[in-house]
Structure formats: C-alpha cells, structure tokens
Tab-separated table of C-alpha atoms in Angstrom:
chain	number	residue	atom	x	y	z
A	71	UNK	CA	91.944	104.648	81.604
A	72	UNK	CA	88.626	105.554	83.244
A	73	UNK	CA	88.177	104.570	86.865
A	74	UNK	CA	84.821	104.961	88.619
A	75	UNK	CA	84.755	105.482	92.388
A	76	UNK	CA	81.711	104.312	94.336
A	77	UNK	CA	81.076	104.979	98.042
A	78	UNK	CA	78.746	102.200	99.174
A	79	UNK	CA	78.515	103.015	102.879
A	80	UNK	CA	78.089	100.119	105.332
A	81	UNK	CA	77.274	96.932	103.451
A	82	UNK	CA	76.825	93.271	104.315
A	83	UNK	CA	79.911	91.282	103.312
A	84	UNK	CA	78.173	88.401	101.528
A	85	UNK	CA	75.997	90.615	99.345
A	86	UNK	CA	78.950	92.836	98.459
A	87	UNK	CA	81.034	89.801	97.528
A	88	UNK	CA	78.210	88.468	95.342
A	89	UNK	CA	77.897	91.871	93.684
A	90	UNK	CA	81.614	91.775	92.832
A	91	UNK	CA	81.269	88.283	91.360
A	92	UNK	CA	78.268	89.360	89.287
A	93	UNK	CA	79.985	92.560	88.122
A	94	UNK	CA	83.085	90.653	87.025
A	95	UNK	CA	81.106	87.900	85.296
A	96	UNK	CA	79.121	90.481	83.336
A	97	UNK	CA	82.090	92.548	82.218
A	98	UNK	CA	82.618	93.351	78.552
A	99	UNK	CA	85.618	94.787	76.711
A	100	UNK	CA	84.542	98.368	77.379
A	101	UNK	CA	83.368	97.991	80.983
A	102	UNK	CA	84.807	100.744	83.158
A	103	UNK	CA	87.042	99.684	86.042
A	104	UNK	CA	85.661	100.580	89.464
A	105	UNK	CA	86.767	101.107	93.069
A	106	UNK	CA	84.142	100.293	95.704
A	107	UNK	CA	84.643	101.912	99.124
A	108	UNK	CA	82.678	100.515	102.043
A	109	UNK	CA	82.613	99.296	105.633
A	110	UNK	CA	81.217	95.957	106.802
A	111	UNK	CA	79.344	94.864	109.911
A	112	UNK	CA	81.522	92.531	112.037
A	113	UNK	CA	82.625	89.472	110.050
A	114	UNK	CA	85.596	87.140	109.816
A	115	UNK	CA	86.529	86.139	106.273
A	116	UNK	CA	88.622	83.119	105.330
A	117	UNK	CA	90.500	83.025	102.024
A	118	UNK	CA	90.461	80.159	99.538
A	119	UNK	CA	93.466	78.402	101.045
A	120	UNK	CA	92.608	79.571	104.560
A	121	UNK	CA	92.726	77.206	107.521
A	122	UNK	CA	89.825	77.262	109.948
A	123	UNK	CA	92.159	76.606	112.894
A	124	UNK	CA	93.305	80.237	112.594
A	125	UNK	CA	89.960	81.162	114.192
A	126	UNK	CA	90.867	80.793	117.863
A	127	UNK	CA	87.625	81.683	119.643
A	128	UNK	CA	83.909	81.938	118.959
A	129	UNK	CA	82.830	85.535	119.541
A	130	UNK	CA	79.480	85.088	117.840
A	131	UNK	CA	80.843	86.898	114.773
A	132	UNK	CA	79.991	85.134	111.493
A	133	UNK	CA	82.750	83.425	109.505
A	134	UNK	CA	82.498	83.580	105.717
A	135	UNK	CA	84.625	81.354	103.482
A	136	UNK	CA	85.331	83.485	100.454
A	137	UNK	CA	87.213	83.176	97.153
A	138	UNK	CA	89.986	85.697	97.683
A	139	UNK	CA	93.590	84.800	98.343
A	140	UNK	CA	95.076	84.888	101.825
A	141	UNK	CA	94.105	83.485	105.200
A	142	UNK	CA	91.731	84.860	107.842
A	143	UNK	CA	91.015	88.493	108.652
A	144	UNK	CA	88.403	90.600	110.404
A	145	UNK	CA	86.212	93.357	108.990
A	146	UNK	CA	84.149	95.697	111.124
A	147	UNK	CA	82.800	99.241	111.433
A	148	UNK	CA	85.549	101.841	111.359
A	149	UNK	CA	87.659	99.841	108.931
A	150	UNK	CA	87.845	101.084	105.334
A	151	UNK	CA	87.572	98.416	102.651
A	152	UNK	CA	88.277	99.271	99.017
A	153	UNK	CA	87.503	96.680	96.378
A	154	UNK	CA	89.340	96.962	93.073
A	155	UNK	CA	87.338	95.719	90.106
A	156	UNK	CA	89.888	95.910	87.334
A	157	UNK	CA	90.640	94.477	83.909
A	158	UNK	CA	94.288	93.565	84.458
A	159	UNK	CA	94.941	92.592	80.835
A	160	UNK	CA	93.677	95.942	79.576
A	161	UNK	CA	95.898	97.712	82.084
A	162	UNK	CA	98.844	95.412	81.294
A	163	UNK	CA	99.114	94.646	84.987
A	164	UNK	CA	100.346	91.468	86.597
A	165	UNK	CA	98.965	90.429	89.965
A	166	UNK	CA	102.278	91.018	91.748
A	167	UNK	CA	102.493	94.516	90.256
A	168	UNK	CA	98.978	95.246	91.482
A	169	UNK	CA	99.828	94.059	94.994
A	170	UNK	CA	102.848	96.376	95.052
A	171	UNK	CA	100.714	99.270	93.796
A	172	UNK	CA	98.068	98.703	96.493
A	173	UNK	CA	100.695	98.540	99.229
A	174	UNK	CA	102.373	101.679	97.895
A	175	UNK	CA	99.084	103.579	97.955
A	176	UNK	CA	98.733	102.834	101.681
A	177	UNK	CA	102.400	103.691	102.325
A	178	UNK	CA	101.999	107.020	100.507
A	179	UNK	CA	98.865	107.849	102.506
A	180	UNK	CA	100.751	107.221	105.753
A	181	UNK	CA	103.710	109.292	104.573
A	182	UNK	CA	101.408	112.296	104.183
A	183	UNK	CA	100.916	112.065	107.947
A	184	UNK	CA	104.593	111.416	108.773
A	185	UNK	CA	104.000	107.739	109.544
A	186	UNK	CA	106.366	105.136	108.102
A	187	UNK	CA	104.557	102.235	106.487
A	188	UNK	CA	106.484	99.138	105.523
A	189	UNK	CA	106.177	95.865	103.643
A	190	UNK	CA	107.123	92.586	105.288
A	191	UNK	CA	108.650	89.927	103.040
A	192	UNK	CA	106.288	87.023	102.418
A	193	UNK	CA	103.357	88.689	104.207
A	194	UNK	CA	101.387	90.991	101.866
A	195	UNK	CA	99.967	94.124	103.444
A	196	UNK	CA	101.287	97.254	105.129
A	197	UNK	CA	102.805	97.382	108.601
A	198	UNK	CA	103.892	100.048	111.053
A	199	UNK	CA	106.708	98.421	112.957
A	200	UNK	CA	105.564	94.865	113.735
A	201	UNK	CA	101.854	95.730	113.655
A	202	UNK	CA	99.653	95.153	110.634
A	203	UNK	CA	97.631	98.140	109.497
A	204	UNK	CA	96.326	97.088	106.077
A	205	UNK	CA	95.508	93.644	104.713
A	206	UNK	CA	94.871	92.646	101.133
A	207	UNK	CA	93.488	89.710	99.210
A	208	UNK	CA	92.602	89.412	95.539
A	209	UNK	CA	90.832	87.117	93.111
A	210	UNK	CA	91.478	87.051	89.358
A	211	UNK	CA	89.244	85.328	86.807
A	212	UNK	CA	89.951	85.690	83.087
A	213	UNK	CA	92.149	88.742	83.848
A	214	UNK	CA	89.312	90.389	85.828
A	215	UNK	CA	90.308	91.264	89.393
A	216	UNK	CA	88.103	91.784	92.429
A	217	UNK	CA	88.393	91.911	96.244
A	218	UNK	CA	91.017	94.393	97.478
A	219	UNK	CA	92.433	96.086	100.574
A	220	UNK	CA	91.253	96.836	104.122
A	221	UNK	CA	92.676	99.688	106.215
A	222	UNK	CA	92.085	99.863	109.963
A	223	UNK	CA	91.059	103.440	110.734
A	224	UNK	CA	88.960	103.908	113.894
A	225	UNK	CA	87.533	100.595	115.026
A	226	UNK	CA	87.304	98.052	117.813
A	227	UNK	CA	90.431	95.962	117.275
A	228	UNK	CA	89.609	93.376	119.947
A	229	UNK	CA	88.141	90.764	117.537
A	230	UNK	CA	91.584	90.412	115.956
A	231	UNK	CA	92.639	88.690	119.202
A	232	UNK	CA	90.297	85.823	118.287
A	233	UNK	CA	92.254	84.985	115.119
A	234	UNK	CA	95.766	84.544	113.823
A	235	UNK	CA	95.641	87.608	111.548
A	236	UNK	CA	96.414	86.513	107.984
A	237	UNK	CA	97.563	83.199	109.432
A	238	UNK	CA	100.298	84.593	111.717
A	239	UNK	CA	99.989	83.672	115.380
A	240	UNK	CA	100.360	86.609	117.744
A	241	UNK	CA	100.611	89.232	115.016
A	242	UNK	CA	99.740	92.648	116.470
A	243	UNK	CA	97.403	94.981	114.611
A	244	UNK	CA	97.059	98.747	114.692
A	245	UNK	CA	94.927	101.513	113.194
A	246	UNK	CA	95.444	105.021	111.912
A	247	UNK	CA	93.726	106.600	114.945
A	248	UNK	CA	96.293	105.025	117.268
A	249	UNK	CA	99.074	106.308	115.026
A	250	UNK	CA	97.936	109.913	115.503
A	251	UNK	CA	96.305	110.220	112.079
A	252	UNK	CA	93.136	112.260	112.453
A	253	UNK	CA	90.911	110.939	109.656
A	254	UNK	CA	87.367	109.653	109.773
A	255	UNK	CA	86.751	106.400	107.903
A	256	UNK	CA	85.081	108.386	105.141
A	257	UNK	CA	88.031	110.733	104.812
A	258	UNK	CA	90.459	107.819	104.869
A	259	UNK	CA	88.476	106.031	102.155
A	260	UNK	CA	88.571	109.056	99.871
A	261	UNK	CA	92.280	109.630	100.479
A	262	UNK	CA	93.207	105.992	99.926
A	263	UNK	CA	91.089	105.779	96.772
A	264	UNK	CA	92.956	108.800	95.396
A	265	UNK	CA	96.298	107.146	96.088
A	266	UNK	CA	95.116	103.905	94.505
A	267	UNK	CA	93.998	105.770	91.388
A	268	UNK	CA	97.361	107.513	91.234
A	269	UNK	CA	99.219	104.201	91.461
A	270	UNK	CA	97.089	102.678	88.732
A	271	UNK	CA	97.711	105.671	86.477
A	272	UNK	CA	101.443	105.236	86.942
A	273	UNK	CA	101.186	101.620	85.851
A	274	UNK	CA	99.520	102.492	82.546
C-alpha cells in the first residue's frame, strides 16, 4: 500500500497535532497513508489518561494535554518524532500489532549500529538497558491512527528530570548520540522512517 513520507522540519506541537486531527477527519477510502517526520520546540505533552502530578517541576516549558495514549513525555530539538497517519482497517492492523511494529523498527535501527534495543513488559517503547530511548503514543478514531513515536537522538535530556517519564518515577533516559550512534536527527528520521515502512509492508 502507498505510504507518503513528509519531512516537516521543526514544527510547533499544537499546530502539528491539529493538522493530524484535521487530516484524519478528512480522510476518505482512498486517502494515502502518511509518515510525518519532525522536531518540536521544547514542550511537555500529557496523554489522555495522564496525571499532572508526573510533572515534578516548572521549567517554564509549556505543558499540552493531548489526545494520545500514555502519560507524560518531553519533546525538544534534537529528538526525532515520526507521526503515523494510517488506515488500520485497510491495512488489517490491530493497535497492538502496530505498537509491536513501531518498536521493532526502532530495535532494527539500533541493531544496524550494534546496539541492543529491548522492550519492557507493560511499558511501551524501546529501551537500552534500563534507559528509555524511544517513546510512543497513539490515537485511533474510526480505524484511523495518528500520533506516533519519538526517538532521542542528539538533544538536551535535562528536561526529562522534571517529569516521571511515561509515568515512571526515576526512569533514566538516553539518546543515540550517547550510545555511540553517529547520526544527525535528519539522518535518524530518514533511517527510522525506512524501518517503519518496512515493518508496515511486512504486516500487509
């Protein structure tokens, strides 16, 4: 099935979220699925069931309550975000299968650089040892999926200390730069998008 890749550059979180909502609401039977690659200015986002007490300190970074699943996370420059705007019914994909495919795409990208990525039971995302490297959160309406996955590449990780990442107190975070992977955010976005496309093809 066709899959269109868009590189959006650095985009405000709220306007990107609204664009995803509008895209999904306007979809028709033949609308092509898309992957949107971008970075965001500093922002904390809180999922639908998220608890505000997981924000531990006020750093002057805006907090946006959004409609994805999951708890709280941080987005900032140097982190790759890929949004998956997919028709799950057309692809015969269940949400759990999509989560596994997204995680596997990140794990396969790491494996290309001899880094072992892992899943942790009950905590969606990809980890290297105890440290979280990639977070994901999705929203599905009428079989149409949006939101997606964030991969820490080459960023200031300090704002993560102001939250319980994904709702887990004291969870460490890491990034590809600190794992010895020499990729710019742009290169990482392209590579991850290719792995995501490959996983989606395998699910067809």
